[in-house]
mmCIF file of C-alpha atoms in Angstrom:
data_model
loop_
_atom_site.group_PDB
_atom_site.id
_atom_site.type_symbol
_atom_site.label_atom_id
_atom_site.label_comp_id
_atom_site.label_asym_id
_atom_site.label_seq_id
_atom_site.Cartn_x
_atom_site.Cartn_y
_atom_site.Cartn_z
ATOM 1 C CA MET A 1 92.346 -41.535 -137.518
ATOM 2 C CA ASP A 2 89.416 -43.669 -136.396
ATOM 3 C CA ARG A 3 91.758 -46.494 -135.479
ATOM 4 C CA PHE A 4 93.990 -44.135 -133.542
ATOM 5 C CA LEU A 5 91.073 -42.758 -131.609
ATOM 6 C CA LYS A 6 89.799 -46.256 -130.787
ATOM 7 C CA LYS A 7 93.216 -47.366 -129.557
ATOM 8 C CA GLY A 8 93.674 -44.239 -127.448
ATOM 9 C CA THR A 9 90.387 -44.671 -125.673
ATOM 10 C CA ARG A 10 90.938 -45.636 -122.066
ATOM 11 C CA ARG A 11 88.591 -47.620 -120.002
ATOM 12 C CA ARG A 12 87.297 -45.765 -116.993
ATOM 13 C CA SER A 13 86.980 -47.705 -113.811
ATOM 14 C CA PRO A 14 83.511 -47.593 -112.318
ATOM 15 C CA THR A 15 83.084 -44.996 -109.593
ATOM 16 C CA PRO A 16 82.660 -46.733 -106.201
ATOM 17 C CA THR A 17 79.245 -46.148 -104.721
ATOM 18 C CA ALA A 18 78.699 -45.568 -101.001
ATOM 19 C CA PRO A 19 76.513 -48.106 -99.229
ATOM 20 C CA SER A 20 72.978 -46.983 -98.783
ATOM 21 C CA PRO A 21 71.770 -45.954 -95.289
ATOM 22 C CA GLU A 22 69.274 -48.799 -95.317
ATOM 23 C CA LYS A 23 72.064 -51.339 -95.740
ATOM 24 C CA GLN A 24 74.057 -49.786 -92.890
ATOM 25 C CA ASP A 25 71.035 -50.027 -90.608
ATOM 26 C CA CYS A 26 70.621 -53.674 -91.496
ATOM 27 C CA ASP A 27 74.277 -54.379 -90.674
ATOM 28 C CA CYS A 28 73.976 -52.630 -87.312
ATOM 29 C CA THR A 29 70.802 -54.508 -86.515
ATOM 30 C CA SER A 30 72.424 -57.851 -87.333
ATOM 31 C CA ASN A 31 75.407 -57.001 -85.106
ATOM 32 C CA ASN A 32 73.084 -56.104 -82.233
ATOM 33 C CA LYS A 33 71.247 -59.357 -82.674
ATOM 34 C CA GLN A 34 74.512 -61.277 -82.507
ATOM 35 C CA SER A 35 75.582 -59.463 -79.351
ATOM 36 C CA ASN A 36 72.169 -59.993 -77.735
ATOM 37 C CA SER A 37 72.263 -63.663 -78.646
ATOM 38 C CA LYS A 38 74.930 -64.186 -75.982
ATOM 39 C CA ARG A 39 72.986 -65.338 -72.968
ATOM 40 C CA SER A 40 73.922 -65.565 -69.320
ATOM 41 C CA THR A 41 72.503 -68.186 -66.960
ATOM 42 C CA ILE A 42 71.386 -68.133 -63.318
ATOM 43 C CA SER A 43 70.764 -71.428 -61.519
ATOM 44 C CA HIS A 44 67.517 -72.047 -59.624
ATOM 45 C CA VAL A 45 69.672 -73.145 -56.674
ATOM 46 C CA TRP A 46 70.356 -69.540 -55.725
ATOM 47 C CA LYS A 47 66.702 -69.075 -54.815
ATOM 48 C CA TYR A 48 67.433 -71.080 -51.667
ATOM 49 C CA PHE A 49 71.045 -70.085 -50.910
ATOM 50 C CA LYS A 50 72.838 -66.807 -50.237
ATOM 51 C CA LYS A 51 76.482 -66.164 -51.059
ATOM 52 C CA SER A 52 78.862 -64.799 -48.451
ATOM 53 C CA ASP A 53 80.614 -61.472 -48.909
ATOM 54 C CA ASP A 54 83.794 -63.149 -50.130
ATOM 55 C CA GLN A 55 81.786 -65.307 -52.589
ATOM 56 C CA LYS A 56 83.395 -68.472 -51.180
ATOM 57 C CA LEU A 57 80.486 -69.822 -49.117
ATOM 58 C CA ALA A 58 76.804 -70.425 -49.766
ATOM 59 C CA LYS A 59 74.343 -70.430 -46.841
ATOM 60 C CA CYS A 60 71.008 -72.261 -46.858
ATOM 61 C CA LEU A 61 68.266 -69.715 -46.166
ATOM 62 C CA ASP A 62 66.313 -72.221 -44.045
ATOM 63 C CA PHE A 63 68.777 -74.445 -42.150
ATOM 64 C CA GLY A 64 71.637 -71.923 -42.082
ATOM 65 C CA LYS A 65 74.108 -74.610 -43.155
ATOM 66 C CA GLU A 66 77.069 -73.303 -45.174
ATOM 67 C CA TYR A 67 78.863 -74.962 -48.075
ATOM 68 C CA LYS A 68 82.010 -74.033 -49.980
ATOM 69 C CA THR A 69 81.345 -72.937 -53.543
ATOM 70 C CA SER A 70 83.414 -71.577 -56.410
ATOM 71 C CA GLY A 71 80.525 -71.201 -58.844
ATOM 72 C CA ASN A 72 79.704 -74.917 -58.917
ATOM 73 C CA THR A 73 76.271 -75.743 -57.446
ATOM 74 C CA SER A 74 76.519 -79.549 -57.318
ATOM 75 C CA ASN A 75 76.890 -79.720 -53.529
ATOM 76 C CA LEU A 76 74.143 -77.127 -53.073
ATOM 77 C CA ARG A 77 71.776 -79.109 -55.267
ATOM 78 C CA ASP A 78 72.657 -82.255 -53.297
ATOM 79 C CA HIS A 79 71.689 -80.439 -50.062
ATOM 80 C CA LEU A 80 68.311 -79.533 -51.550
ATOM 81 C CA LYS A 81 67.710 -83.133 -52.624
ATOM 82 C CA ARG A 82 68.516 -84.511 -49.159
ATOM 83 C CA PHE A 83 66.855 -81.930 -46.925
ATOM 84 C CA HIS A 84 64.272 -80.235 -49.146
ATOM 85 C CA SER A 85 63.079 -83.042 -51.393
ATOM 86 C CA SER A 86 59.683 -81.385 -51.956
ATOM 87 C CA LEU A 87 61.162 -78.394 -53.812
ATOM 88 C CA GLU A 88 60.381 -78.090 -57.526
ATOM 89 C CA ILE A 89 64.074 -77.720 -58.313
ATOM 90 C CA ASN A 90 64.469 -81.469 -57.673
ATOM 91 C CA LYS A 91 62.080 -82.272 -60.515
ATOM 92 C CA PRO A 92 63.579 -83.019 -63.972
ATOM 93 C CA ASP A 93 61.734 -80.207 -65.788
ATOM 94 C CA SER A 94 63.002 -77.478 -63.492
ATOM 95 C CA SER A 95 66.672 -78.474 -63.479
ATOM 96 C CA LYS A 96 67.445 -76.134 -66.407
ATOM 97 C CA PRO A 97 68.973 -72.735 -65.564
ATOM 98 C CA VAL A 98 67.102 -69.494 -66.073
ATOM 99 C CA GLU A 99 68.001 -67.878 -69.398
ATOM 100 C CA VAL A 100 68.525 -64.112 -69.605
ATOM 101 C CA THR A 101 68.579 -62.531 -73.076
ATOM 102 C CA ASP A 102 69.543 -58.920 -72.383
ATOM 103 C CA ARG A 103 70.480 -56.489 -69.650
ATOM 104 C CA ASN A 104 66.915 -55.440 -68.943
ATOM 105 C CA GLU A 105 65.911 -59.051 -68.463
ATOM 106 C CA THR A 106 68.972 -59.568 -66.240
ATOM 107 C CA VAL A 107 67.818 -56.769 -63.961
ATOM 108 C CA SER A 108 64.290 -58.140 -63.821
ATOM 109 C CA THR A 109 65.587 -61.648 -63.161
ATOM 110 C CA SER A 110 67.769 -60.393 -60.305
ATOM 111 C CA SER A 111 64.740 -58.674 -58.803
ATOM 112 C CA SER A 112 62.699 -61.852 -59.106
ATOM 113 C CA CYS A 113 65.509 -63.828 -57.434
ATOM 114 C CA ARG A 114 65.533 -61.410 -54.504
ATOM 115 C CA SER A 115 61.771 -61.666 -54.156
ATOM 116 C CA SER A 116 62.052 -65.456 -54.322
ATOM 117 C CA MET A 117 64.613 -65.409 -51.512
ATOM 118 C CA ASN A 118 62.266 -63.316 -49.434
ATOM 119 C CA SER A 119 59.506 -65.823 -50.005
ATOM 120 C CA VAL A 120 61.652 -68.812 -48.986
ATOM 121 C CA ALA A 121 60.919 -68.174 -45.317
ATOM 122 C CA SER A 122 57.190 -68.229 -45.967
ATOM 123 C CA TYR A 123 57.627 -71.435 -47.996
ATOM 124 C CA PHE A 124 59.246 -73.297 -45.131
ATOM 125 C CA LYS A 125 56.495 -72.154 -42.783
ATOM 126 C CA ARG A 126 54.123 -74.252 -44.818
ATOM 127 C CA ALA A 127 56.710 -76.967 -45.470
ATOM 128 C CA VAL A 128 55.638 -80.574 -45.355
ATOM 129 C CA LEU A 129 55.548 -81.947 -41.811
ATOM 130 C CA TYR A 130 57.516 -85.022 -40.795
ATOM 131 C CA GLU A 131 55.823 -88.327 -41.400
ATOM 132 C CA SER A 132 54.418 -89.884 -38.224
ATOM 133 C CA ASN A 133 56.723 -92.907 -38.599
ATOM 134 C CA SER A 134 59.862 -90.979 -39.619
ATOM 135 C CA LYS A 135 62.994 -91.318 -37.497
ATOM 136 C CA ARG A 136 63.219 -87.571 -36.898
ATOM 137 C CA LYS A 137 59.643 -87.401 -35.601
ATOM 138 C CA THR A 138 60.175 -90.479 -33.412
ATOM 139 C CA ASP A 139 63.384 -89.092 -31.876
ATOM 140 C CA ILE A 140 61.805 -85.742 -30.998
ATOM 141 C CA ASP A 141 58.706 -87.424 -29.540
ATOM 142 C CA LYS A 142 60.893 -89.600 -27.327
ATOM 143 C CA ALA A 143 62.974 -86.627 -26.149
ATOM 144 C CA LEU A 144 59.772 -84.733 -25.324
ATOM 145 C CA THR A 145 58.376 -87.685 -23.348
ATOM 146 C CA GLU A 146 61.598 -88.105 -21.374
ATOM 147 C CA MET A 147 61.612 -84.392 -20.544
ATOM 148 C CA VAL A 148 58.049 -84.577 -19.209
ATOM 149 C CA ALA A 149 58.941 -87.641 -17.108
ATOM 150 C CA LYS A 150 62.257 -86.393 -15.695
ATOM 151 C CA ASP A 151 61.139 -82.827 -15.007
ATOM 152 C CA VAL A 152 57.653 -83.884 -13.804
ATOM 153 C CA GLN A 153 55.988 -81.612 -16.331
ATOM 154 C CA PRO A 154 52.208 -81.696 -16.906
ATOM 155 C CA TYR A 155 50.887 -83.338 -20.036
ATOM 156 C CA ASN A 156 49.153 -80.151 -21.111
ATOM 157 C CA ILE A 157 52.551 -78.528 -21.710
ATOM 158 C CA VAL A 158 51.986 -79.378 -25.369
ATOM 159 C CA LYS A 159 49.066 -76.907 -25.315
ATOM 160 C CA ASN A 160 51.039 -73.984 -23.897
ATOM 161 C CA GLU A 161 51.309 -71.177 -26.449
ATOM 162 C CA GLY A 162 54.899 -70.305 -25.553
ATOM 163 C CA PHE A 163 56.064 -73.930 -25.738
ATOM 164 C CA ILE A 164 54.343 -74.387 -29.113
ATOM 165 C CA LYS A 165 56.074 -71.299 -30.537
ATOM 166 C CA TYR A 166 59.413 -72.406 -29.090
ATOM 167 C CA THR A 167 59.064 -75.803 -30.773
ATOM 168 C CA GLN A 168 58.117 -74.278 -34.128
ATOM 169 C CA VAL A 169 61.200 -72.064 -34.088
ATOM 170 C CA LEU A 170 63.427 -75.070 -33.354
ATOM 171 C CA ASP A 171 61.933 -77.186 -36.140
ATOM 172 C CA PRO A 172 58.996 -75.905 -38.253
ATOM 173 C CA ARG A 173 58.414 -79.382 -39.687
ATOM 174 C CA TYR A 174 57.760 -80.966 -36.288
ATOM 175 C CA LYS A 175 54.200 -81.105 -34.953
ATOM 176 C CA LEU A 176 53.680 -81.551 -31.226
ATOM 177 C CA PRO A 177 51.601 -84.569 -30.168
ATOM 178 C CA SER A 178 48.275 -84.046 -28.492
ATOM 179 C CA LYS A 179 47.922 -84.295 -24.731
ATOM 180 C CA THR A 180 46.063 -87.605 -25.061
ATOM 181 C CA HIS A 181 48.654 -89.114 -27.419
ATOM 182 C CA LEU A 182 51.497 -88.002 -25.148
ATOM 183 C CA ARG A 183 49.862 -89.552 -22.080
ATOM 184 C CA ASP A 184 48.318 -92.740 -23.460
ATOM 185 C CA VAL A 185 50.803 -93.709 -26.171
ATOM 186 C CA LEU A 186 54.205 -92.051 -25.822
ATOM 187 C CA MET A 187 54.410 -92.134 -22.020
ATOM 188 C CA SER A 188 53.019 -95.665 -21.925
ATOM 189 C CA ASN A 189 55.670 -96.859 -24.386
ATOM 190 C CA LEU A 190 58.421 -95.124 -22.400
ATOM 191 C CA TYR A 191 57.162 -96.745 -19.181
ATOM 192 C CA LYS A 192 57.227 -100.210 -20.742
ATOM 193 C CA GLU A 193 60.701 -99.669 -22.187
ATOM 194 C CA THR A 194 62.108 -98.310 -18.908
ATOM 195 C CA SER A 195 60.469 -101.054 -16.824
ATOM 196 C CA SER A 196 61.964 -103.712 -19.060
ATOM 197 C CA LYS A 197 65.465 -102.231 -18.694
ATOM 198 C CA LEU A 198 65.077 -101.895 -14.916
ATOM 199 C CA SER A 199 63.971 -105.514 -14.583
ATOM 200 C CA LEU A 200 67.106 -106.716 -16.356
ATOM 201 C CA ILE A 201 69.295 -104.577 -14.085
ATOM 202 C CA LEU A 202 67.600 -105.784 -10.869
ATOM 203 C CA GLN A 203 68.219 -109.378 -11.878
ATOM 204 C CA GLU A 204 71.944 -108.706 -11.543
ATOM 205 C CA VAL A 205 71.642 -106.894 -8.195
ATOM 206 C CA SER A 206 71.880 -108.871 -4.987
ATOM 207 C CA ASP A 207 70.597 -106.283 -2.483
ATOM 208 C CA VAL A 208 68.050 -103.471 -2.775
ATOM 209 C CA SER A 209 67.172 -100.904 -0.115
ATOM 210 C CA ILE A 210 63.539 -99.756 -0.092
ATOM 211 C CA THR A 211 62.197 -96.360 0.987
ATOM 212 C CA ILE A 212 58.579 -95.213 1.050
ATOM 213 C CA LYS A 213 57.551 -91.599 0.656
ATOM 214 C CA MET A 214 54.196 -89.829 0.833
ATOM 215 C CA TRP A 215 53.773 -86.607 -1.096
ATOM 216 C CA THR A 216 51.080 -84.246 -2.306
ATOM 217 C CA SER A 217 50.764 -82.868 -5.802
ATOM 218 C CA SER A 218 49.956 -79.276 -6.741
ATOM 219 C CA ALA A 219 46.356 -80.423 -7.218
ATOM 220 C CA ASN A 220 46.307 -81.478 -3.539
ATOM 221 C CA ALA A 221 46.221 -85.190 -4.380
ATOM 222 C CA SER A 222 48.112 -87.619 -2.099
ATOM 223 C CA PHE A 223 50.487 -90.257 -3.483
ATOM 224 C CA LEU A 224 52.654 -93.066 -2.105
ATOM 225 C CA THR A 225 55.932 -93.818 -3.894
ATOM 226 C CA VAL A 226 58.211 -96.828 -3.354
ATOM 227 C CA THR A 227 61.855 -96.203 -4.285
ATOM 228 C CA GLY A 228 64.661 -98.741 -4.625
ATOM 229 C CA HIS A 229 68.348 -98.004 -3.953
ATOM 230 C CA PHE A 230 71.083 -100.349 -5.127
ATOM 231 C CA VAL A 231 74.655 -100.527 -6.377
ATOM 232 C CA TYR A 232 75.154 -101.276 -10.050
ATOM 233 C CA ASP A 233 78.492 -101.067 -11.901
ATOM 234 C CA PHE A 234 80.042 -99.709 -8.695
ATOM 235 C CA GLU A 235 77.635 -96.753 -8.676
ATOM 236 C CA LEU A 236 74.688 -96.020 -6.379
ATOM 237 C CA LYS A 237 71.454 -96.093 -8.380
ATOM 238 C CA THR A 238 67.956 -94.973 -7.434
ATOM 239 C CA ALA A 239 64.784 -96.013 -9.197
ATOM 240 C CA SER A 240 61.098 -95.412 -8.540
ATOM 241 C CA LEU A 241 59.530 -98.849 -8.353
ATOM 242 C CA ALA A 242 55.889 -97.850 -7.948
ATOM 243 C CA THR A 243 53.635 -94.845 -7.307
ATOM 244 C CA LYS A 244 50.009 -95.091 -6.264
ATOM 245 C CA LYS A 245 47.410 -92.449 -5.544
ATOM 246 C CA LEU A 246 45.893 -92.585 -2.038
ATOM 247 C CA LEU A 247 42.186 -92.396 -1.412
ATOM 248 C CA ASN A 248 42.640 -89.278 0.720
ATOM 249 C CA ALA A 249 45.165 -87.681 3.040
ATOM 250 C CA THR A 250 43.957 -89.661 6.108
ATOM 251 C CA ASN A 251 42.672 -92.958 4.650
ATOM 252 C CA HIS A 252 45.409 -94.880 2.827
ATOM 253 C CA CYS A 253 43.627 -98.230 2.505
#
């Protein structure tokens, strides 16, 4: 009987136990951590550019120049290196993209990007001025000097408030020369350069007609100007050869 009872005894499989709530919480937490570990990136370049409505163009917030973009910022970064070399984005340490860990941080990062874009205008107002020997500064100085000479503008035009504001809007990095520098340096250099060119032209001209004219400036000062007229390259040319201030309106000696 004992043997029969032992043989007839069946093994009972262990009753499955439900996972404890603490273990479920741990699993959920680990899953959330894995989902939050996926990070999105925003390039520093977009602090200085704005995308068009169709997302195909990027516009520089300072120069207004537009570039084609399909998500790649290589050409935008190249623009910043060439035209805005003083920006921190061109330094090695700041070339890494901004990392965003969750949605809340994404919202805050977007807000910071918008505020950065708004501050770009103020940044360029205090942007580094052109070097005194840079080509851009030299070209603008020469154009300014030629304008004063051709339009017979006063030297103190560089002190006029409206002209100063107009120049700053055209190019915030350009600084107008002083009245003294414009008169004694820039205009003197332009006179020497123009006189040298005129001398070479007159050497090839056989005949020159001379006219003399007296005139009075707005300051009631009398001047005598000698003008030469000649044909060069089959065109009639006129050049002021000399201008001298008279002692007074009646005594010219």
